[in-house]
Amino acid sequence: MTSSMANGGGKPAQRRKVMVVAEPTRESAAALHYVLSHVIFDNDILYLLHVENPNFWKNKISCFIKQSSTSSSTPDARESIGCNVGGGGGCLGDNVDFLDQMKSACELVHPKLKVKVSKVESEARDKGYVIISQTKVLGIDLLVVGKRQSLSNAILRQRRNGSIRGETAEYLVQHSKCTCVAVQRKGQNGGYLLHTKTHRNFWLLA
């Protein structure tokens, strides 16, 4: 079942187009970690898609990208994708483009991987529809999105930072024409909880 998810619904090994919904959040970082450690191959194409609310970016970006736990990561890659909250390490600031840093981290972990960054603008209520439209335009085989663990926290934090809400991830899982995996990370070394249209609460060790 794990390989079926990673291969976009059981497709034979070939050059695939994988998309990660990219945001400056822990949940988005977890989705990227999952893709880099369990899904992507060097001959694939990885798209980092950010749907920007034009009314949101007037506020300060808060980023909590966790350190990657993949054994294949280099120290430079782990540093690039890492963020220690509460001291002892750096975090993305206002002057750093988190998409550029995500792209650099991907290239450090998989030097031969082709990574493309895409930005589109949309109001928050249309985010799910826009993401699905982009998967169709680009011919995406597998869509991966981070999902918040707490709906109450999602609602509160959505008002502050406009990030992916639990219901948006669920919308993508249910309506995406390609295979969509919603990812929740359980602690630094606790593995991943995966959600697809056909498999709910599938546990995958890190």
Tab-separated table of N, CA, C and O in Angstrom, residues 63-169:
chain	number	residue	atom	x	y	z
A	63	CYS	N	7.695	30.924	9.804
A	63	CYS	CA	8.085	29.632	9.235
A	63	CYS	C	8.568	28.694	10.329
A	63	CYS	O	9.301	29.084	11.202
A	64	PHE	N	8.115	27.464	10.252
A	64	PHE	CA	8.559	26.458	11.210
A	64	PHE	C	8.932	25.180	10.450
A	64	PHE	O	8.299	24.147	10.604
A	65	ILE	N	9.958	25.255	9.586
A	65	ILE	CA	10.365	24.080	8.825
A	65	ILE	C	11.291	23.225	9.675
A	65	ILE	O	12.340	23.685	10.096
A	66	LYS	N	10.877	22.024	9.955
A	66	LYS	CA	11.621	21.114	10.831
A	66	LYS	C	12.801	20.479	10.108
A	66	LYS	O	12.835	20.407	8.884
A	67	GLN	N	13.740	19.997	10.909
A	67	GLN	CA	14.912	19.321	10.352
A	67	GLN	C	14.505	17.982	9.760
A	67	GLN	O	13.745	17.232	10.343
A	68	SER	N	15.002	17.689	8.587
A	68	SER	CA	14.682	16.428	7.917
A	68	SER	C	15.327	15.264	8.655
A	68	SER	O	16.451	15.355	9.121
A	69	SER	N	14.565	14.169	8.776
A	69	SER	CA	15.080	12.987	9.468
A	69	SER	C	15.524	11.902	8.504
A	69	SER	O	15.824	10.787	8.912
A	70	THR	N	15.572	12.186	7.215
A	70	THR	CA	15.925	11.159	6.234
A	70	THR	C	17.403	10.822	6.323
A	70	THR	O	18.250	11.698	6.494
A	71	SER	N	17.702	9.567	6.223
A	71	SER	CA	19.092	9.128	6.301
A	71	SER	C	19.885	9.553	5.079
A	71	SER	O	21.104	9.647	5.125
A	72	SER	N	19.181	9.833	3.971
A	72	SER	CA	19.883	10.212	2.741
A	72	SER	C	20.243	11.686	2.708
A	72	SER	O	20.982	12.124	1.841
A	73	SER	N	19.717	12.451	3.666
A	73	SER	CA	19.982	13.880	3.671
A	73	SER	C	21.420	14.160	4.042
A	73	SER	O	21.983	13.527	4.930
A	74	THR	N	22.019	15.137	3.377
A	74	THR	CA	23.349	15.587	3.742
A	74	THR	C	23.224	16.593	4.865
A	74	THR	O	22.165	17.178	5.078
A	75	PRO	N	24.312	16.864	5.630
A	75	PRO	CA	24.242	17.886	6.671
A	75	PRO	C	23.819	19.236	6.134
A	75	PRO	O	23.057	19.957	6.763
A	76	ASP	N	24.302	19.591	4.933
A	76	ASP	CA	23.915	20.874	4.356
A	76	ASP	C	22.433	20.908	4.047
A	76	ASP	O	21.755	21.926	4.222
A	77	ALA	N	21.893	19.767	3.565
A	77	ALA	CA	20.469	19.710	3.242
A	77	ALA	C	19.639	19.832	4.506
A	77	ALA	O	18.632	20.521	4.537
A	78	ARG	N	20.058	19.113	5.570
A	78	ARG	CA	19.300	19.176	6.811
A	78	ARG	C	19.318	20.589	7.375
A	78	ARG	O	18.331	21.075	7.924
A	79	GLU	N	20.449	21.270	7.240
A	79	GLU	CA	20.539	22.642	7.735
A	79	GLU	C	19.660	23.564	6.900
A	79	GLU	O	18.998	24.453	7.414
A	80	SER	N	19.632	23.321	5.590
A	80	SER	CA	18.867	24.178	4.689
A	80	SER	C	17.380	24.079	4.943
A	80	SER	O	16.656	25.061	4.874
A	81	ILE	N	16.913	22.833	5.267
A	81	ILE	CA	15.484	22.646	5.430
A	81	ILE	C	15.064	22.724	6.880
A	81	ILE	O	13.917	22.580	7.217
A	82	GLY	N	16.043	22.957	7.788
A	82	GLY	CA	15.754	22.914	9.207
A	82	GLY	C	15.439	24.264	9.811
A	82	GLY	O	15.796	25.302	9.298
A	83	CYS	N	14.715	24.206	10.916
A	83	CYS	CA	14.405	25.402	11.686
A	83	CYS	C	14.178	24.990	13.112
A	83	CYS	O	13.327	24.164	13.374
A	84	ASN	N	14.975	25.497	14.038
A	84	ASN	CA	14.797	25.194	15.446
A	84	ASN	C	14.089	26.350	16.126
A	84	ASN	O	14.588	27.461	16.149
A	85	VAL	N	12.937	26.050	16.679
A	85	VAL	CA	12.160	27.081	17.358
A	85	VAL	C	12.615	27.187	18.800
A	85	VAL	O	12.766	26.190	19.489
A	86	GLY	N	12.830	28.392	19.245
A	86	GLY	CA	13.189	28.597	20.633
A	86	GLY	C	14.684	28.611	20.873
A	86	GLY	O	15.135	28.338	21.980
A	87	GLY	N	15.456	28.912	19.866
A	87	GLY	CA	16.893	29.043	20.061
A	87	GLY	C	17.675	27.862	19.535
A	87	GLY	O	17.157	26.793	19.276
A	88	GLY	N	18.957	28.070	19.331
A	88	GLY	CA	19.838	27.006	18.911
A	88	GLY	C	19.907	26.812	17.419
A	88	GLY	O	20.607	25.949	16.930
A	89	GLY	N	19.169	27.574	16.656
A	89	GLY	CA	19.209	27.394	15.217
A	89	GLY	C	18.473	28.508	14.525
A	89	GLY	O	17.725	29.254	15.137
A	90	GLY	N	18.675	28.606	13.231
A	90	GLY	CA	18.047	29.682	12.477
A	90	GLY	C	16.688	29.309	11.942
A	90	GLY	O	16.322	28.152	11.870
A	91	CYS	N	15.924	30.306	11.530
A	91	CYS	CA	14.622	30.089	10.928
A	91	CYS	C	14.457	31.080	9.797
A	91	CYS	O	15.096	32.124	9.792
A	92	LEU	N	13.617	30.743	8.846
A	92	LEU	CA	13.407	31.644	7.732
A	92	LEU	C	12.902	32.987	8.221
A	92	LEU	O	11.976	33.073	9.004
A	93	GLY	N	13.473	34.034	7.717
A	93	GLY	CA	13.074	35.369	8.124
A	93	GLY	C	12.327	36.078	7.026
A	93	GLY	O	12.022	35.518	5.977
A	94	ASP	N	12.032	37.345	7.262
A	94	ASP	CA	11.251	38.120	6.313
A	94	ASP	C	11.950	38.267	4.973
A	94	ASP	O	11.300	38.416	3.946
A	95	ASN	N	13.281	38.251	4.959
A	95	ASN	CA	14.019	38.526	3.742
A	95	ASN	C	14.412	37.260	2.978
A	95	ASN	O	15.159	37.326	2.018
A	96	VAL	N	13.923	36.097	3.441
A	96	VAL	CA	14.267	34.839	2.793
A	96	VAL	C	13.035	34.266	2.117
A	96	VAL	O	11.989	34.149	2.736
A	97	ASP	N	13.148	33.914	0.856
A	97	ASP	CA	12.058	33.303	0.123
A	97	ASP	C	12.006	31.829	0.493
A	97	ASP	O	12.900	31.062	0.148
A	98	PHE	N	10.963	31.413	1.195
A	98	PHE	CA	10.901	30.034	1.655
A	98	PHE	C	10.829	29.048	0.487
A	98	PHE	O	11.288	27.912	0.597
A	99	LEU	N	10.286	29.475	-0.636
A	99	LEU	CA	10.242	28.599	-1.801
A	99	LEU	C	11.646	28.321	-2.336
A	99	LEU	O	11.971	27.193	-2.715
A	100	ASP	N	12.472	29.347	-2.370
A	100	ASP	CA	13.863	29.161	-2.796
A	100	ASP	C	14.592	28.217	-1.848
A	100	ASP	O	15.395	27.373	-2.280
A	101	GLN	N	14.320	28.352	-0.556
A	101	GLN	CA	15.008	27.498	0.414
A	101	GLN	C	14.519	26.055	0.304
A	101	GLN	O	15.306	25.110	0.405
A	102	MET	N	13.227	25.878	0.080
A	102	MET	CA	12.695	24.530	-0.137
A	102	MET	C	13.315	23.900	-1.385
A	102	MET	O	13.704	22.729	-1.385
A	103	LYS	N	13.408	24.680	-2.454
A	103	LYS	CA	13.983	24.188	-3.694
A	103	LYS	C	15.447	23.795	-3.493
A	103	LYS	O	15.892	22.739	-3.959
A	104	SER	N	16.199	24.630	-2.785
A	104	SER	CA	17.607	24.334	-2.529
A	104	SER	C	17.761	23.061	-1.704
A	104	SER	O	18.652	22.237	-1.955
A	105	ALA	N	16.887	22.882	-0.714
A	105	ALA	CA	16.937	21.682	0.111
A	105	ALA	C	16.665	20.434	-0.711
A	105	ALA	O	17.328	19.412	-0.547
A	106	CYS	N	15.694	20.520	-1.616
A	106	CYS	CA	15.379	19.385	-2.493
A	106	CYS	C	16.584	19.018	-3.351
A	106	CYS	O	16.900	17.838	-3.529
A	107	GLU	N	17.251	20.024	-3.878
A	107	GLU	CA	18.394	19.784	-4.764
A	107	GLU	C	19.599	19.236	-4.000
A	107	GLU	O	20.416	18.507	-4.561
A	108	LEU	N	19.706	19.576	-2.718
A	108	LEU	CA	20.784	19.034	-1.905
A	108	LEU	C	20.539	17.562	-1.570
A	108	LEU	O	21.457	16.752	-1.556
A	109	VAL	N	19.272	17.211	-1.289
A	109	VAL	CA	18.930	15.833	-0.976
A	109	VAL	C	18.977	14.966	-2.234
A	109	VAL	O	19.449	13.833	-2.209
A	110	HIS	N	18.463	15.506	-3.348
A	110	HIS	CA	18.438	14.792	-4.625
A	110	HIS	C	19.076	15.695	-5.693
A	110	HIS	O	18.368	16.405	-6.411
A	111	PRO	N	20.393	15.679	-5.810
A	111	PRO	CA	21.088	16.614	-6.721
A	111	PRO	C	20.652	16.514	-8.173
A	111	PRO	O	20.718	17.502	-8.902
A	112	LYS	N	20.197	15.352	-8.613
A	112	LYS	CA	19.805	15.174	-10.017
A	112	LYS	C	18.326	15.452	-10.260
A	112	LYS	O	17.865	15.399	-11.395
A	113	LEU	N	17.605	15.736	-9.204
A	113	LEU	CA	16.163	15.948	-9.317
A	113	LEU	C	15.851	17.285	-9.981
A	113	LEU	O	16.470	18.306	-9.680
A	114	LYS	N	14.885	17.278	-10.873
A	114	LYS	CA	14.436	18.509	-11.510
A	114	LYS	C	13.316	19.112	-10.661
A	114	LYS	O	12.272	18.504	-10.478
A	115	VAL	N	13.557	20.312	-10.126
A	115	VAL	CA	12.600	20.971	-9.236
A	115	VAL	C	12.110	22.260	-9.873
A	115	VAL	O	12.911	23.086	-10.315
A	116	LYS	N	10.797	22.418	-9.917
A	116	LYS	CA	10.199	23.622	-10.481
A	116	LYS	C	9.323	24.298	-9.430
A	116	LYS	O	8.599	23.638	-8.701
A	117	VAL	N	9.412	25.622	-9.375
A	117	VAL	CA	8.632	26.408	-8.424
A	117	VAL	C	7.551	27.176	-9.180
A	117	VAL	O	7.818	27.775	-10.227
A	118	SER	N	6.346	27.136	-8.655
A	118	SER	CA	5.226	27.823	-9.295
A	118	SER	C	4.435	28.597	-8.250
A	118	SER	O	4.168	28.084	-7.158
A	119	LYS	N	4.079	29.845	-8.577
A	119	LYS	CA	3.256	30.680	-7.705
A	119	LYS	C	2.012	31.124	-8.463
A	119	LYS	O	2.097	31.558	-9.605
A	120	VAL	N	0.867	31.005	-7.812
A	120	VAL	CA	-0.375	31.520	-8.381
A	120	VAL	C	-1.119	32.274	-7.281
A	120	VAL	O	-0.941	31.995	-6.099
A	121	GLU	N	-1.935	33.233	-7.682
A	121	GLU	CA	-2.701	34.016	-6.722
A	121	GLU	C	-4.152	33.560	-6.705
A	121	GLU	O	-4.726	33.235	-7.747
A	122	SER	N	-4.731	33.536	-5.509
A	122	SER	CA	-6.129	33.156	-5.370
A	122	SER	C	-6.616	33.566	-3.997
A	122	SER	O	-5.846	33.605	-3.035
A	123	GLU	N	-7.899	33.848	-3.891
A	123	GLU	CA	-8.504	34.066	-2.586
A	123	GLU	C	-8.525	32.746	-1.832
A	123	GLU	O	-8.558	31.664	-2.426
A	124	ALA	N	-8.513	32.823	-0.500
A	124	ALA	CA	-8.409	31.624	0.332
A	124	ALA	C	-9.512	30.617	0.028
A	124	ALA	O	-9.288	29.411	0.008
A	125	ARG	N	-10.726	31.097	-0.237
A	125	ARG	CA	-11.848	30.184	-0.448
A	125	ARG	C	-11.723	29.394	-1.752
A	125	ARG	O	-12.402	28.376	-1.937
A	126	ASP	N	-10.887	29.854	-2.669
A	126	ASP	CA	-10.725	29.182	-3.955
A	126	ASP	C	-9.441	28.359	-4.029
A	126	ASP	O	-9.113	27.825	-5.092
A	127	LYS	N	-8.728	28.225	-2.920
A	127	LYS	CA	-7.402	27.610	-2.954
A	127	LYS	C	-7.434	26.171	-3.459
A	127	LYS	O	-6.637	25.779	-4.317
A	128	GLY	N	-8.358	25.371	-2.943
A	128	GLY	CA	-8.431	23.987	-3.362
A	128	GLY	C	-8.704	23.848	-4.850
A	128	GLY	O	-8.084	23.030	-5.537
A	129	TYR	N	-9.629	24.638	-5.351
A	129	TYR	CA	-9.974	24.599	-6.770
A	129	TYR	C	-8.769	24.977	-7.637
A	129	TYR	O	-8.503	24.338	-8.659
A	130	VAL	N	-8.032	25.999	-7.216
A	130	VAL	CA	-6.861	26.451	-7.975
A	130	VAL	C	-5.780	25.376	-7.999
A	130	VAL	O	-5.162	25.123	-9.033
A	131	ILE	N	-5.544	24.718	-6.874
A	131	ILE	CA	-4.522	23.663	-6.816
A	131	ILE	C	-4.889	22.528	-7.760
A	131	ILE	O	-4.045	22.043	-8.535
A	132	ILE	N	-6.136	22.092	-7.729
A	132	ILE	CA	-6.565	21.016	-8.610
A	132	ILE	C	-6.456	21.435	-10.075
A	132	ILE	O	-6.056	20.641	-10.940
A	133	SER	N	-6.788	22.683	-10.373
A	133	SER	CA	-6.653	23.181	-11.747
A	133	SER	C	-5.208	23.113	-12.214
A	133	SER	O	-4.924	22.742	-13.364
A	134	GLN	N	-4.261	23.447	-11.324
A	134	GLN	CA	-2.846	23.399	-11.674
A	134	GLN	C	-2.365	21.963	-11.919
A	134	GLN	O	-1.531	21.721	-12.787
A	135	THR	N	-2.906	21.002	-11.150
A	135	THR	CA	-2.512	19.607	-11.378
A	135	THR	C	-2.950	19.146	-12.763
A	135	THR	O	-2.255	18.362	-13.420
A	136	LYS	N	-4.093	19.640	-13.217
A	136	LYS	CA	-4.581	19.267	-14.547
A	136	LYS	C	-3.742	19.930	-15.637
A	136	LYS	O	-3.373	19.286	-16.627
A	137	VAL	N	-3.435	21.198	-15.451
A	137	VAL	CA	-2.655	21.934	-16.453
A	137	VAL	C	-1.263	21.324	-16.623
A	137	VAL	O	-0.756	21.191	-17.743
A	138	LEU	N	-0.646	20.932	-15.500
A	138	LEU	CA	0.733	20.428	-15.523
A	138	LEU	C	0.814	18.917	-15.715
A	138	LEU	O	1.905	18.374	-15.862
A	139	GLY	N	-0.318	18.236	-15.681
A	139	GLY	CA	-0.306	16.790	-15.852
A	139	GLY	C	0.333	16.063	-14.679
A	139	GLY	O	1.108	15.124	-14.861
A	140	ILE	N	-0.010	16.489	-13.456
A	140	ILE	CA	0.590	15.921	-12.248
A	140	ILE	C	0.097	14.496	-12.010
A	140	ILE	O	-1.092	14.204	-12.165
A	141	ASP	N	1.024	13.617	-11.608
A	141	ASP	CA	0.683	12.228	-11.297
A	141	ASP	C	0.359	12.026	-9.821
A	141	ASP	O	-0.454	11.177	-9.467
A	142	LEU	N	1.018	12.789	-8.955
A	142	LEU	CA	0.824	12.640	-7.511
A	142	LEU	C	0.864	14.008	-6.841
A	142	LEU	O	1.814	14.768	-7.037
A	143	LEU	N	-0.158	14.316	-6.047
A	143	LEU	CA	-0.252	15.569	-5.300
A	143	LEU	C	-0.095	15.262	-3.819
A	143	LEU	O	-0.751	14.351	-3.292
A	144	VAL	N	0.781	16.011	-3.133
A	144	VAL	CA	1.017	15.802	-1.705
A	144	VAL	C	0.803	17.127	-0.980
A	144	VAL	O	1.341	18.163	-1.379
A	145	VAL	N	0.024	17.084	0.097
A	145	VAL	CA	-0.297	18.292	0.853
A	145	VAL	C	-0.175	18.009	2.340
A	145	VAL	O	-0.540	16.933	2.813
A	146	GLY	N	0.368	18.957	3.090
A	146	GLY	CA	0.427	18.837	4.539
A	146	GLY	C	-0.933	19.116	5.138
A	146	GLY	O	-1.707	19.924	4.627
A	147	LYS	N	-1.239	18.427	6.227
A	147	LYS	CA	-2.542	18.587	6.874
A	147	LYS	C	-2.359	18.814	8.363
A	147	LYS	O	-1.588	18.109	9.021
A	148	ARG	N	-3.060	19.778	8.893
A	148	ARG	CA	-2.983	20.077	10.319
A	148	ARG	C	-3.638	18.969	11.126
A	148	ARG	O	-4.615	18.361	10.708
A	149	GLN	N	-3.088	18.748	12.335
A	149	GLN	CA	-3.622	17.701	13.194
A	149	GLN	C	-4.850	18.155	13.968
A	149	GLN	O	-5.693	17.354	14.315
A	150	SER	N	-4.959	19.435	14.238
A	150	SER	CA	-6.060	19.957	15.041
A	150	SER	C	-6.886	20.938	14.224
A	150	SER	O	-6.380	21.945	13.752
A	151	LEU	N	-8.163	20.649	14.045
A	151	LEU	CA	-9.030	21.534	13.284
A	151	LEU	C	-9.192	22.879	13.974
A	151	LEU	O	-9.210	23.924	13.333
A	152	SER	N	-9.282	22.872	15.328
A	152	SER	CA	-9.440	24.126	16.049
A	152	SER	C	-8.221	25.018	15.860
A	152	SER	O	-8.333	26.224	15.620
A	153	ASN	N	-7.017	24.411	15.938
A	153	ASN	CA	-5.806	25.184	15.710
A	153	ASN	C	-5.732	25.657	14.270
A	153	ASN	O	-5.239	26.751	13.979
A	154	ALA	N	-6.240	24.821	13.361
A	154	ALA	CA	-6.219	25.197	11.946
A	154	ALA	C	-7.038	26.456	11.715
A	154	ALA	O	-6.627	27.363	10.995
A	155	ILE	N	-8.215	26.519	12.320
A	155	ILE	CA	-9.086	27.677	12.133
A	155	ILE	C	-8.438	28.924	12.707
A	155	ILE	O	-8.417	29.984	12.076
A	156	LEU	N	-7.864	28.810	13.907
A	156	LEU	CA	-7.241	29.961	14.549
A	156	LEU	C	-6.031	30.447	13.764
A	156	LEU	O	-5.872	31.643	13.516
A	157	ARG	N	-5.184	29.518	13.342
A	157	ARG	CA	-3.964	29.902	12.651
A	157	ARG	C	-4.242	30.317	11.216
A	157	ARG	O	-3.518	31.109	10.642
A	158	GLN	N	-5.319	29.778	10.621
A	158	GLN	CA	-5.688	30.201	9.273
A	158	GLN	C	-5.978	31.697	9.248
A	158	GLN	O	-5.643	32.395	8.298
A	159	ARG	N	-6.590	32.213	10.283
A	159	ARG	CA	-6.902	33.636	10.341
A	159	ARG	C	-5.640	34.474	10.426
A	159	ARG	O	-5.618	35.624	10.011
A	160	ARG	N	-4.569	33.865	10.970
A	160	ARG	CA	-3.323	34.613	11.123
A	160	ARG	C	-2.428	34.521	9.901
A	160	ARG	O	-1.804	35.495	9.506
A	161	ASN	N	-2.341	33.319	9.305
A	161	ASN	CA	-1.323	33.168	8.270
A	161	ASN	C	-1.825	32.624	6.943
A	161	ASN	O	-1.041	32.421	6.032
A	162	GLY	N	-3.115	32.370	6.807
A	162	GLY	CA	-3.667	31.989	5.523
A	162	GLY	C	-3.165	30.669	4.980
A	162	GLY	O	-3.179	30.439	3.785
A	163	SER	N	-2.718	29.737	5.831
A	163	SER	CA	-2.149	28.485	5.351
A	163	SER	C	-3.234	27.452	5.085
A	163	SER	O	-4.421	27.687	5.310
A	164	ILE	N	-2.818	26.264	4.605
A	164	ILE	CA	-3.758	25.214	4.242
A	164	ILE	C	-4.537	24.759	5.468
A	164	ILE	O	-3.980	24.397	6.490
A	165	ARG	N	-5.844	24.772	5.374
A	165	ARG	CA	-6.693	24.288	6.446
A	165	ARG	C	-6.977	22.810	6.236
A	165	ARG	O	-6.836	22.273	5.153
A	166	GLY	N	-7.430	22.141	7.332
A	166	GLY	CA	-7.738	20.729	7.241
A	166	GLY	C	-8.770	20.437	6.180
A	166	GLY	O	-8.668	19.459	5.437
A	167	GLU	N	-9.790	21.295	6.063
A	167	GLU	CA	-10.835	21.040	5.081
A	167	GLU	C	-10.337	21.229	3.655
A	167	GLU	O	-10.859	20.620	2.722
A	168	THR	N	-9.325	22.080	3.450
A	168	THR	CA	-8.748	22.232	2.111
A	168	THR	C	-8.006	20.964	1.712
A	168	THR	O	-8.133	20.484	0.578
A	169	ALA	N	-7.223	20.409	2.630
A	169	ALA	CA	-6.521	19.157	2.347
A	169	ALA	C	-7.516	18.054	2.043
A	169	ALA	O	-7.319	17.253	1.120
